[in-house]
PDB file of C-alpha atoms in Angstrom:
ATOM      1  CA  UNK R  59     154.206-123.599 174.693  1.00 46.00           C
ATOM      2  CA  UNK R  60     153.102-124.308 178.288  1.00 60.00           C
ATOM      3  CA  UNK R  61     155.430-127.311 178.524  1.00 62.00           C
ATOM      4  CA  UNK R  62     158.419-125.105 177.699  1.00 68.00           C
ATOM      5  CA  UNK R  63     157.260-122.585 180.298  1.00 76.00           C
ATOM      6  CA  UNK R  64     156.959-125.292 182.982  1.00 75.00           C
ATOM      7  CA  UNK R  65     160.481-126.476 182.226  1.00 74.00           C
ATOM      8  CA  UNK R  66     161.739-122.892 182.435  1.00 79.00           C
ATOM      9  CA  UNK R  67     160.006-122.450 185.793  1.00 82.00           C
ATOM     10  CA  UNK R  68     161.683-125.551 187.213  1.00 79.00           C
ATOM     11  CA  UNK R  69     165.087-124.469 185.883  1.00 78.00           C
ATOM     12  CA  UNK R  70     164.708-121.010 187.394  1.00 82.00           C
ATOM     13  CA  UNK R  71     163.972-122.534 190.803  1.00 83.00           C
ATOM     14  CA  UNK R  72     166.877-124.953 190.475  1.00 80.00           C
ATOM     15  CA  UNK R  73     169.391-122.289 189.588  1.00 76.00           C
ATOM     16  CA  UNK R  74     168.235-119.403 191.773  1.00 80.00           C
ATOM     17  CA  UNK R  75     166.518-121.072 194.707  1.00 82.00           C
ATOM     18  CA  UNK R  76     163.425-119.565 196.317  1.00 85.00           C
ATOM     19  CA  UNK R  77     161.614-117.045 194.091  1.00 88.00           C
ATOM     20  CA  UNK R  78     158.408-115.115 194.621  1.00 89.00           C
ATOM     21  CA  UNK R  79     155.427-115.474 192.301  1.00 87.00           C
ATOM     22  CA  UNK R  80     155.979-111.894 191.119  1.00 88.00           C
ATOM     23  CA  UNK R  81     159.622-112.615 190.219  1.00 89.00           C
ATOM     24  CA  UNK R  82     158.692-115.800 188.350  1.00 89.00           C
ATOM     25  CA  UNK R  83     155.950-113.941 186.478  1.00 89.00           C
ATOM     26  CA  UNK R  84     158.421-111.270 185.411  1.00 88.00           C
ATOM     27  CA  UNK R  85     161.042-113.794 184.287  1.00 85.00           C
ATOM     28  CA  UNK R  86     158.519-115.913 182.358  1.00 85.00           C
ATOM     29  CA  UNK R  87     156.597-112.898 180.988  1.00 84.00           C
ATOM     30  CA  UNK R  88     153.239-114.124 182.300  1.00 86.00           C
ATOM     31  CA  UNK R  89     150.803-113.107 185.046  1.00 88.00           C
ATOM     32  CA  UNK R  90     151.183-114.186 188.686  1.00 87.00           C
ATOM     33  CA  UNK R  91     147.910-116.109 188.301  1.00 88.00           C
ATOM     34  CA  UNK R  92     149.503-118.131 185.489  1.00 88.00           C
ATOM     35  CA  UNK R  93     152.517-118.837 187.710  1.00 87.00           C
ATOM     36  CA  UNK R  94     150.248-120.164 190.452  1.00 88.00           C
ATOM     37  CA  UNK R  95     148.470-122.451 187.971  1.00 86.00           C
ATOM     38  CA  UNK R  96     151.816-123.688 186.650  1.00 85.00           C
ATOM     39  CA  UNK R  97     153.034-124.463 190.165  1.00 86.00           C
ATOM     40  CA  UNK R  98     149.867-126.494 190.804  1.00 84.00           C
ATOM     41  CA  UNK R  99     150.434-128.383 187.537  1.00 81.00           C
ATOM     42  CA  UNK R 100     154.027-129.179 188.514  1.00 80.00           C
ATOM     43  CA  UNK R 101     152.964-130.429 191.940  1.00 80.00           C
ATOM     44  CA  UNK R 102     150.316-132.646 190.354  1.00 75.00           C
ATOM     45  CA  UNK R 103     152.996-134.054 188.033  1.00 71.00           C
ATOM     46  CA  UNK R 104     155.176-135.008 190.995  1.00 74.00           C
ATOM     47  CA  UNK R 105     157.693-132.173 190.889  1.00 79.00           C
ATOM     48  CA  UNK R 106     158.489-131.347 194.545  1.00 83.00           C
ATOM     49  CA  UNK R 107     157.826-127.609 194.446  1.00 85.00           C
ATOM     50  CA  UNK R 108     156.559-126.076 197.673  1.00 80.00           C
ATOM     51  CA  UNK R 109     155.526-122.631 198.918  1.00 82.00           C
ATOM     52  CA  UNK R 110     157.074-120.748 201.826  1.00 79.00           C
ATOM     53  CA  UNK R 111     154.836-118.067 203.253  1.00 77.00           C
ATOM     54  CA  UNK R 112     155.832-114.815 204.885  1.00 70.00           C
ATOM     55  CA  UNK R 113     157.568-111.611 203.898  1.00 70.00           C
ATOM     56  CA  UNK R 114     160.520-113.414 202.332  1.00 71.00           C
ATOM     57  CA  UNK R 115     158.554-116.412 201.124  1.00 76.00           C
ATOM     58  CA  UNK R 116     158.129-117.791 197.643  1.00 87.00           C
ATOM     59  CA  UNK R 117     158.344-121.044 195.760  1.00 89.00           C
ATOM     60  CA  UNK R 118     161.235-123.492 195.965  1.00 87.00           C
ATOM     61  CA  UNK R 119     162.176-127.067 195.093  1.00 84.00           C
ATOM     62  CA  UNK R 120     163.017-129.708 197.683  1.00 81.00           C
ATOM     63  CA  UNK R 121     166.829-129.891 198.174  1.00 75.00           C
ATOM     64  CA  UNK R 122     168.542-132.414 195.931  1.00 67.00           C
ATOM     65  CA  UNK R 123     165.810-132.491 193.279  1.00 68.00           C
ATOM     66  CA  UNK R 124     167.320-133.280 189.865  1.00 60.00           C
ATOM     67  CA  UNK R 125     165.894-132.998 186.363  1.00 57.00           C
ATOM     68  CA  UNK R 126     166.931-134.650 183.152  1.00 49.00           C
ATOM     69  CA  UNK R 127     168.169-132.161 180.592  1.00 47.00           C
ATOM     70  CA  UNK R 128     165.275-131.250 178.342  1.00 51.00           C
ATOM     71  CA  UNK R 129     166.385-131.046 174.704  1.00 55.00           C
ATOM     72  CA  UNK R 130     166.513-127.683 172.998  1.00 52.00           C
ATOM     73  CA  UNK R 131     163.586-126.953 170.710  1.00 57.00           C
ATOM     74  CA  UNK R 132     163.972-125.473 167.234  1.00 53.00           C
ATOM     75  CA  UNK R 133     163.668-121.801 168.207  1.00 61.00           C
ATOM     76  CA  UNK R 134     165.995-122.227 171.206  1.00 56.00           C
ATOM     77  CA  UNK R 135     168.684-123.759 169.008  1.00 50.00           C
ATOM     78  CA  UNK R 136     168.281-120.869 166.552  1.00 53.00           C
ATOM     79  CA  UNK R 137     168.499-118.405 169.416  1.00 56.00           C
ATOM     80  CA  UNK R 138     171.839-119.835 170.529  1.00 50.00           C
ATOM     81  CA  UNK R 139     173.161-119.499 166.976  1.00 49.00           C
ATOM     82  CA  UNK R 140     172.488-115.760 167.090  1.00 53.00           C
ATOM     83  CA  UNK R 141     173.403-115.364 170.763  1.00 55.00           C
ATOM     84  CA  UNK R 142     176.674-113.690 169.778  1.00 48.00           C
ATOM     85  CA  UNK R 143     174.428-110.640 169.546  1.00 48.00           C
ATOM     86  CA  UNK R 144     171.544-110.744 172.007  1.00 54.00           C
ATOM     87  CA  UNK R 145     169.894-107.976 170.020  1.00 54.00           C
ATOM     88  CA  UNK R 146     170.010-110.194 166.954  1.00 54.00           C
ATOM     89  CA  UNK R 147     167.744-112.595 168.827  1.00 52.00           C
ATOM     90  CA  UNK R 148     165.394-109.727 169.649  1.00 56.00           C
ATOM     91  CA  UNK R 149     165.273-108.513 166.027  1.00 54.00           C
ATOM     92  CA  UNK R 150     164.391-111.997 164.772  1.00 61.00           C
ATOM     93  CA  UNK R 151     161.736-112.539 167.446  1.00 61.00           C
ATOM     94  CA  UNK R 152     163.807-115.094 169.374  1.00 58.00           C
ATOM     95  CA  UNK R 153     164.387-113.173 172.599  1.00 59.00           C
ATOM     96  CA  UNK R 154     162.248-115.378 174.852  1.00 62.00           C
ATOM     97  CA  UNK R 155     163.623-118.514 173.190  1.00 63.00           C
ATOM     98  CA  UNK R 156     167.159-117.314 173.904  1.00 60.00           C
ATOM     99  CA  UNK R 157     166.389-116.819 177.593  1.00 61.00           C
ATOM    100  CA  UNK R 158     164.860-120.309 177.807  1.00 63.00           C
ATOM    101  CA  UNK R 159     167.768-121.899 175.930  1.00 63.00           C
ATOM    102  CA  UNK R 160     170.371-120.302 178.185  1.00 60.00           C
ATOM    103  CA  UNK R 161     168.542-121.630 181.251  1.00 63.00           C
ATOM    104  CA  UNK R 162     168.734-125.156 179.808  1.00 64.00           C
ATOM    105  CA  UNK R 163     172.399-124.829 178.893  1.00 60.00           C
ATOM    106  CA  UNK R 164     173.326-123.585 182.368  1.00 61.00           C
ATOM    107  CA  UNK R 165     171.317-126.419 183.922  1.00 61.00           C
ATOM    108  CA  UNK R 166     173.228-128.948 181.795  1.00 58.00           C
ATOM    109  CA  UNK R 167     176.594-127.810 183.186  1.00 55.00           C
ATOM    110  CA  UNK R 168     178.250-129.879 185.909  1.00 55.00           C
ATOM    111  CA  UNK R 169     177.480-128.408 189.313  1.00 59.00           C
ATOM    112  CA  UNK R 170     181.157-127.589 189.866  1.00 55.00           C
ATOM    113  CA  UNK R 171     181.164-125.434 186.720  1.00 52.00           C
ATOM    114  CA  UNK R 172     177.785-123.759 187.186  1.00 55.00           C
ATOM    115  CA  UNK R 173     178.928-121.093 189.656  1.00 60.00           C
ATOM    116  CA  UNK R 174     182.048-120.398 187.583  1.00 57.00           C
ATOM    117  CA  UNK R 175     179.944-119.880 184.465  1.00 53.00           C
ATOM    118  CA  UNK R 176     177.520-117.616 186.288  1.00 57.00           C
ATOM    119  CA  UNK R 177     180.400-115.540 187.632  1.00 58.00           C
ATOM    120  CA  UNK R 178     181.991-115.253 184.196  1.00 52.00           C
ATOM    121  CA  UNK R 179     178.701-114.103 182.680  1.00 52.00           C
ATOM    122  CA  UNK R 180     178.634-111.213 185.160  1.00 54.00           C
ATOM    123  CA  UNK R 181     181.978-110.036 183.764  1.00 58.00           C
ATOM    124  CA  UNK R 182     180.787-109.714 180.167  1.00 52.00           C
ATOM    125  CA  UNK R 183     178.500-107.097 178.615  1.00 56.00           C
ATOM    126  CA  UNK R 184     177.709-107.331 174.912  1.00 54.00           C
ATOM    127  CA  UNK R 185     176.139-104.450 172.974  1.00 61.00           C
ATOM    128  CA  UNK R 186     174.870-102.241 175.812  1.00 65.00           C
ATOM    129  CA  UNK R 187     171.944 -99.968 175.032  1.00 65.00           C
ATOM    130  CA  UNK R 188     174.084 -96.816 175.263  1.00 70.00           C
ATOM    131  CA  UNK R 189     177.645 -96.002 174.234  1.00 67.00           C
ATOM    132  CA  UNK R 190     180.219 -93.877 176.106  1.00 67.00           C
ATOM    133  CA  UNK R 191     178.499 -90.714 174.894  1.00 63.00           C
ATOM    134  CA  UNK R 192     175.160 -91.944 176.321  1.00 68.00           C
ATOM    135  CA  UNK R 193     173.746 -92.293 172.831  1.00 63.00           C
ATOM    136  CA  UNK R 194     170.941 -94.814 173.083  1.00 66.00           C
ATOM    137  CA  UNK R 195     170.582 -97.533 170.486  1.00 63.00           C
ATOM    138  CA  UNK R 196     166.973 -98.600 170.066  1.00 63.00           C
ATOM    139  CA  UNK R 197     166.148-101.755 168.136  1.00 62.00           C
ATOM    140  CA  UNK R 198     163.281-101.500 165.693  1.00 69.00           C
ATOM    141  CA  UNK R 199     160.012-102.957 166.887  1.00 75.00           C
ATOM    142  CA  UNK R 200     158.635-105.783 164.749  1.00 80.00           C
ATOM    143  CA  UNK R 201     155.496-107.657 165.896  1.00 83.00           C
ATOM    144  CA  UNK R 202     156.350-111.207 167.009  1.00 81.00           C
ATOM    145  CA  UNK R 203     153.578-112.682 164.841  1.00 87.00           C
ATOM    146  CA  UNK R 204     155.005-111.003 161.736  1.00 89.00           C
ATOM    147  CA  UNK R 205     158.631-111.951 162.272  1.00 85.00           C
ATOM    148  CA  UNK R 206     157.652-115.511 163.265  1.00 87.00           C
ATOM    149  CA  UNK R 207     155.740-115.963 159.998  1.00 92.00           C
ATOM    150  CA  UNK R 208     158.663-114.565 157.993  1.00 91.00           C
ATOM    151  CA  UNK R 209     161.101-116.783 159.870  1.00 87.00           C
ATOM    152  CA  UNK R 210     159.014-119.899 159.242  1.00 89.00           C
ATOM    153  CA  UNK R 211     158.868-119.235 155.510  1.00 92.00           C
ATOM    154  CA  UNK R 212     162.622-118.635 155.336  1.00 89.00           C
ATOM    155  CA  UNK R 213     163.500-121.900 157.074  1.00 85.00           C
ATOM    156  CA  UNK R 214     160.783-123.998 155.428  1.00 88.00           C
ATOM    157  CA  UNK R 215     161.736-122.759 151.961  1.00 91.00           C
ATOM    158  CA  UNK R 216     158.196-121.563 151.236  1.00 93.00           C
ATOM    159  CA  UNK R 217     157.006-118.505 149.349  1.00 94.00           C
ATOM    160  CA  UNK R 218     155.836-115.575 151.437  1.00 95.00           C
ATOM    161  CA  UNK R 219     153.174-112.875 151.101  1.00 95.00           C
ATOM    162  CA  UNK R 220     154.047-109.621 152.848  1.00 95.00           C
ATOM    163  CA  UNK R 221     152.091-106.417 153.275  1.00 96.00           C
ATOM    164  CA  UNK R 222     154.968-103.997 152.845  1.00 94.00           C
ATOM    165  CA  UNK R 223     155.109-100.248 153.422  1.00 92.00           C
ATOM    166  CA  UNK R 224     157.912 -98.912 151.248  1.00 86.00           C
ATOM    167  CA  UNK R 225     159.101 -95.353 151.859  1.00 75.00           C
ATOM    168  CA  UNK R 226     156.650 -92.746 150.504  1.00 75.00           C
ATOM    169  CA  UNK R 227     154.433 -95.467 149.012  1.00 84.00           C
ATOM    170  CA  UNK R 228     151.041 -96.936 149.849  1.00 90.00           C
ATOM    171  CA  UNK R 229     151.453-100.365 151.534  1.00 93.00           C
ATOM    172  CA  UNK R 230     151.019-103.229 149.052  1.00 94.00           C
ATOM    173  CA  UNK R 231     150.856-107.006 149.201  1.00 95.00           C
ATOM    174  CA  UNK R 232     153.798-108.709 147.502  1.00 94.00           C
ATOM    175  CA  UNK R 233     154.623-112.384 146.990  1.00 96.00           C
ATOM    176  CA  UNK R 234     158.336-113.082 147.395  1.00 95.00           C
ATOM    177  CA  UNK R 235     160.777-115.972 147.515  1.00 95.00           C
ATOM    178  CA  UNK R 236     162.654-115.576 150.840  1.00 93.00           C
ATOM    179  CA  UNK R 237     166.393-116.254 150.933  1.00 92.00           C
ATOM    180  CA  UNK R 238     167.534-115.267 154.412  1.00 89.00           C
ATOM    181  CA  UNK R 239     167.410-112.827 157.331  1.00 86.00           C
ATOM    182  CA  UNK R 240     170.074-110.274 158.220  1.00 85.00           C
ATOM    183  CA  UNK R 241     170.427-107.971 161.215  1.00 79.00           C
ATOM    184  CA  UNK R 242     172.591-104.841 160.993  1.00 77.00           C
ATOM    185  CA  UNK R 243     172.834-102.313 163.832  1.00 69.00           C
ATOM    186  CA  UNK R 244     169.601-103.483 165.430  1.00 69.00           C
ATOM    187  CA  UNK R 245     167.708-103.379 162.114  1.00 78.00           C
ATOM    188  CA  UNK R 246     166.383-106.577 160.549  1.00 83.00           C
ATOM    189  CA  UNK R 247     166.166-107.243 156.818  1.00 89.00           C
ATOM    190  CA  UNK R 248     164.617-109.964 154.682  1.00 91.00           C
ATOM    191  CA  UNK R 249     166.628-110.908 151.610  1.00 92.00           C
ATOM    192  CA  UNK R 250     164.373-112.280 148.902  1.00 92.00           C
ATOM    193  CA  UNK R 251     163.644-112.333 145.192  1.00 92.00           C
ATOM    194  CA  UNK R 252     160.467-111.191 143.457  1.00 92.00           C
ATOM    195  CA  UNK R 253     159.820-112.271 139.885  1.00 89.00           C
ATOM    196  CA  UNK R 254     163.472-113.328 139.751  1.00 87.00           C
ATOM    197  CA  UNK R 255     164.852-109.919 140.798  1.00 88.00           C
ATOM    198  CA  UNK R 256     166.810-109.348 144.023  1.00 88.00           C
ATOM    199  CA  UNK R 257     164.858-107.523 146.724  1.00 90.00           C
ATOM    200  CA  UNK R 258     165.711-106.396 150.267  1.00 90.00           C
ATOM    201  CA  UNK R 259     162.877-105.654 152.721  1.00 92.00           C
ATOM    202  CA  UNK R 260     163.194-103.940 156.083  1.00 90.00           C
ATOM    203  CA  UNK R 261     161.366-106.037 158.689  1.00 89.00           C
ATOM    204  CA  UNK R 262     160.002-103.004 160.524  1.00 88.00           C
ATOM    205  CA  UNK R 263     158.108-102.074 157.347  1.00 91.00           C
ATOM    206  CA  UNK R 264     156.429-105.468 157.019  1.00 93.00           C
ATOM    207  CA  UNK R 265     152.908-104.857 158.335  1.00 94.00           C
ATOM    208  CA  UNK R 266     151.680-108.446 157.918  1.00 94.00           C
ATOM    209  CA  UNK R 267     153.054-111.712 156.577  1.00 95.00           C
ATOM    210  CA  UNK R 268     151.652-115.045 155.426  1.00 94.00           C
ATOM    211  CA  UNK R 269     153.641-118.199 154.712  1.00 94.00           C
ATOM    212  CA  UNK R 270     152.363-119.970 151.585  1.00 95.00           C
ATOM    213  CA  UNK R 271     152.367-123.683 150.811  1.00 94.00           C
ATOM    214  CA  UNK R 272     154.250-123.135 147.555  1.00 93.00           C
ATOM    215  CA  UNK R 273     157.991-123.906 147.506  1.00 94.00           C
ATOM    216  CA  UNK R 274     160.222-120.863 147.135  1.00 93.00           C
ATOM    217  CA  UNK R 275     162.162-120.471 143.927  1.00 91.00           C
ATOM    218  CA  UNK R 276     165.669-120.289 145.351  1.00 89.00           C
ATOM    219  CA  UNK R 277     168.941-122.246 145.375  1.00 84.00           C
ATOM    220  CA  UNK R 278     169.381-125.005 147.939  1.00 81.00           C
ATOM    221  CA  UNK R 279     172.488-123.337 149.380  1.00 83.00           C
ATOM    222  CA  UNK R 280     173.254-119.651 149.837  1.00 82.00           C
ATOM    223  CA  UNK R 281     176.251-117.599 150.950  1.00 84.00           C
ATOM    224  CA  UNK R 282     174.274-115.037 152.950  1.00 83.00           C
ATOM    225  CA  UNK R 283     177.308-112.881 153.714  1.00 83.00           C
ATOM    226  CA  UNK R 284     178.149-112.606 150.016  1.00 85.00           C
ATOM    227  CA  UNK R 285     174.508-111.955 149.126  1.00 85.00           C
ATOM    228  CA  UNK R 286     174.373-109.112 151.653  1.00 85.00           C
ATOM    229  CA  UNK R 287     177.584-107.605 150.293  1.00 84.00           C
ATOM    230  CA  UNK R 288     176.133-107.675 146.783  1.00 82.00           C
ATOM    231  CA  UNK R 289     172.896-106.009 147.942  1.00 81.00           C
ATOM    232  CA  UNK R 290     174.946-103.364 149.778  1.00 78.00           C
ATOM    233  CA  UNK R 291     176.941-102.643 146.633  1.00 74.00           C
ATOM    234  CA  UNK R 292     173.749-102.303 144.591  1.00 73.00           C
ATOM    235  CA  UNK R 293     172.366 -99.858 147.141  1.00 71.00           C
ATOM    236  CA  UNK R 294     175.524 -97.750 147.209  1.00 65.00           C
ATOM    237  CA  UNK R 295     175.772 -97.539 143.428  1.00 66.00           C
ATOM    238  CA  UNK R 296     172.101 -96.704 142.876  1.00 64.00           C
ATOM    239  CA  UNK R 297     170.093 -93.546 143.480  1.00 64.00           C
ATOM    240  CA  UNK R 298     170.943 -89.924 142.669  1.00 75.00           C
ATOM    241  CA  UNK R 299     174.600 -89.963 143.653  1.00 85.00           C
ATOM    242  CA  UNK R 300     176.589 -86.741 143.873  1.00 90.00           C
ATOM    243  CA  UNK R 301     180.334 -86.127 143.731  1.00 92.00           C
ATOM    244  CA  UNK R 302     181.759 -83.406 145.953  1.00 95.00           C
ATOM    245  CA  UNK R 303     185.163 -81.674 146.171  1.00 96.00           C
ATOM    246  CA  UNK R 304     186.007 -81.149 149.842  1.00 96.00           C
ATOM    247  CA  UNK R 305     188.786 -79.631 151.946  1.00 96.00           C
ATOM    248  CA  UNK R 306     189.067 -81.330 155.331  1.00 96.00           C
ATOM    249  CA  UNK R 307     191.199 -81.178 158.472  1.00 95.00           C
ATOM    250  CA  UNK R 308     193.411 -84.327 158.456  1.00 94.00           C
ATOM    251  CA  UNK R 309     192.117 -85.167 161.949  1.00 93.00           C
ATOM    252  CA  UNK R 310     188.594 -85.567 160.509  1.00 93.00           C
ATOM    253  CA  UNK R 311     189.589 -87.320 157.281  1.00 93.00           C
ATOM    254  CA  UNK R 312     188.583 -90.817 158.401  1.00 91.00           C
ATOM    255  CA  UNK R 313     185.210 -89.572 159.611  1.00 91.00           C
ATOM    256  CA  UNK R 314     184.498 -88.059 156.202  1.00 92.00           C
ATOM    257  CA  UNK R 315     185.727 -91.132 154.320  1.00 90.00           C
ATOM    258  CA  UNK R 316     183.680 -93.423 156.552  1.00 86.00           C
ATOM    259  CA  UNK R 317     180.520 -91.452 155.792  1.00 87.00           C
ATOM    260  CA  UNK R 318     181.013 -91.188 152.021  1.00 88.00           C
ATOM    261  CA  UNK R 319     180.287 -93.974 149.561  1.00 84.00           C
ATOM    262  CA  UNK R 320     183.723 -93.690 147.964  1.00 85.00           C
ATOM    263  CA  UNK R 321     186.868 -91.537 147.834  1.00 90.00           C
ATOM    264  CA  UNK R 322     188.043 -91.020 144.228  1.00 89.00           C
ATOM    265  CA  UNK R 323     190.999 -88.649 144.603  1.00 90.00           C
ATOM    266  CA  UNK R 324     193.044 -87.170 147.407  1.00 92.00           C
ATOM    267  CA  UNK R 325     195.811 -84.596 147.796  1.00 93.00           C
ATOM    268  CA  UNK R 326     197.306 -82.158 150.311  1.00 93.00           C
ATOM    269  CA  UNK R 327     196.976 -78.364 150.269  1.00 93.00           C
ATOM    270  CA  UNK R 328     199.755 -76.003 151.291  1.00 93.00           C
ATOM    271  CA  UNK R 329     198.224 -75.407 154.717  1.00 93.00           C
ATOM    272  CA  UNK R 330     198.232 -79.135 155.546  1.00 93.00           C
ATOM    273  CA  UNK R 331     194.534 -79.723 154.945  1.00 96.00           C
ATOM    274  CA  UNK R 332     193.487 -82.523 152.607  1.00 96.00           C
ATOM    275  CA  UNK R 333     191.545 -82.087 149.377  1.00 96.00           C
ATOM    276  CA  UNK R 334     189.287 -85.044 148.538  1.00 95.00           C
ATOM    277  CA  UNK R 335     186.856 -85.929 145.777  1.00 95.00           C
ATOM    278  CA  UNK R 336     184.122 -88.042 147.364  1.00 94.00           C
ATOM    279  CA  UNK R 337     180.758 -89.507 146.375  1.00 91.00           C
ATOM    280  CA  UNK R 338     177.586 -89.435 148.482  1.00 89.00           C
ATOM    281  CA  UNK R 339     174.291 -91.287 148.041  1.00 83.00           C
ATOM    282  CA  UNK R 340     172.371 -88.092 147.231  1.00 85.00           C
ATOM    283  CA  UNK R 341     172.231 -84.360 147.976  1.00 90.00           C
ATOM    284  CA  UNK R 342     170.755 -84.842 151.456  1.00 89.00           C
ATOM    285  CA  UNK R 343     173.493 -87.302 152.343  1.00 89.00           C
ATOM    286  CA  UNK R 344     176.187 -84.869 151.169  1.00 93.00           C
ATOM    287  CA  UNK R 345     174.751 -81.907 153.082  1.00 94.00           C
ATOM    288  CA  UNK R 346     174.326 -83.973 156.259  1.00 93.00           C
ATOM    289  CA  UNK R 347     177.897 -85.359 156.106  1.00 93.00           C
ATOM    290  CA  UNK R 348     179.520 -81.949 155.634  1.00 95.00           C
ATOM    291  CA  UNK R 349     177.367 -80.356 158.331  1.00 95.00           C
ATOM    292  CA  UNK R 350     178.616 -82.921 160.863  1.00 93.00           C
ATOM    293  CA  UNK R 351     182.192 -81.740 160.299  1.00 94.00           C
ATOM    294  CA  UNK R 352     181.323 -78.077 161.048  1.00 93.00           C
ATOM    295  CA  UNK R 353     184.377 -75.829 160.501  1.00 94.00           C
ATOM    296  CA  UNK R 354     186.715 -78.793 160.095  1.00 95.00           C
ATOM    297  CA  UNK R 355     185.685 -79.187 156.458  1.00 96.00           C
ATOM    298  CA  UNK R 356     184.732 -77.008 153.488  1.00 96.00           C
ATOM    299  CA  UNK R 357     182.754 -78.034 150.430  1.00 96.00           C
ATOM    300  CA  UNK R 358     184.436 -76.461 147.408  1.00 96.00           C
ATOM    301  CA  UNK R 359     182.052 -77.794 144.759  1.00 95.00           C
ATOM    302  CA  UNK R 360     179.322 -78.085 143.606  1.00 95.00           C
ATOM    303  CA  UNK R 361     178.018 -74.586 144.264  1.00 96.00           C
ATOM    304  CA  UNK R 362     174.515 -75.759 145.282  1.00 95.00           C
ATOM    305  CA  UNK R 363     176.033 -77.607 148.235  1.00 96.00           C
ATOM    306  CA  UNK R 364     177.958 -74.520 149.360  1.00 96.00           C
ATOM    307  CA  UNK R 365     174.734 -72.518 149.123  1.00 96.00           C
ATOM    308  CA  UNK R 366     172.772 -75.108 151.128  1.00 95.00           C
ATOM    309  CA  UNK R 367     175.357 -75.196 153.909  1.00 96.00           C
ATOM    310  CA  UNK R 368     175.570 -71.370 154.008  1.00 95.00           C
ATOM    311  CA  UNK R 369     171.772 -71.055 154.210  1.00 95.00           C
ATOM    312  CA  UNK R 370     171.611 -73.589 157.020  1.00 94.00           C
ATOM    313  CA  UNK R 371     174.376 -71.828 158.952  1.00 94.00           C
ATOM    314  CA  UNK R 372     172.650 -68.469 158.471  1.00 94.00           C
ATOM    315  CA  UNK R 373     169.372 -69.856 159.774  1.00 93.00           C
ATOM    316  CA  UNK R 374     171.087 -71.249 162.879  1.00 92.00           C
ATOM    317  CA  UNK R 375     172.953 -67.957 163.488  1.00 91.00           C
ATOM    318  CA  UNK R 376     169.659 -66.049 163.176  1.00 90.00           C
ATOM    319  CA  UNK R 377     167.885 -68.357 165.582  1.00 89.00           C
ATOM    320  CA  UNK R 378     170.589 -67.927 168.219  1.00 88.00           C
ATOM    321  CA  UNK R 379     171.274 -64.237 167.638  1.00 81.00           C
ATOM    322  CA  UNK R 380     171.560 -61.810 170.532  1.00 69.00           C
ATOM    323  CA  UNK R 381     168.317 -61.288 172.431  1.00 63.00           C
ATOM    324  CA  UNK R 382     166.702 -57.852 172.243  1.00 54.00           C
TER     325      UNK R 382
END
């Protein structure tokens, strides 16, 4: 681990010139004391790193110093494979590996291309933390030790013990055969089988994990995209689904259809509004979806949904009634 950090330190100095100990510590996610020890180790190994004192001082390499490209390690290569979504690297516990890998890739570029690449990178922003409405997207936190153990079992093809906290259940240990990892909207999932049955586990609910020496019972090759689609279909067709008859403003039709599991029938009323028969995952899903549309939609049936929406609207009206 320290060897990778030393390489990263050298690459940072090569690409950005003089840097303070505090800046290096922040970039490498270590203490300034660790940076000072690493600089001493590099000097002892013959790397010409020197210190400049003063207000604008820091550490730098002698001009013209060159390094041979250090090969990417396993995690860095994986990080580049998921670098299309930087958050994907974070979800799978590969964030620091991605940063290190990018440093090595930039260092491998011809000098004439390095500035061009750096300039191009400043013109691209992928998956910012907030959208145009300032809605913040927060990735789920998964301990690095947990996700690293899960990741090792997935790639080694070994069975895995996980201490899993399912919704509304006491956490239990389960032994599973891992198939692959999926990230969707900043949420990570483990696809696996247990006793031959398909299972999908949310990584943020895995409290602890242990890779076993036993080989996983799984096929040698897997179409992960197809497997995810099948799991998604199973999820959508399970549970206590409800079918609702809705009138909706045509301008909000796509929003309603995008929220529902399925649209079964559709027609137009005389006033131009659309009448749809749609299915939701359960009663809470149906009530939530219709509430989002406010007065641009009306639930016609079932009656319990109309009652729920009326009661909610009455409670809101009462809360914001005229002050005495």
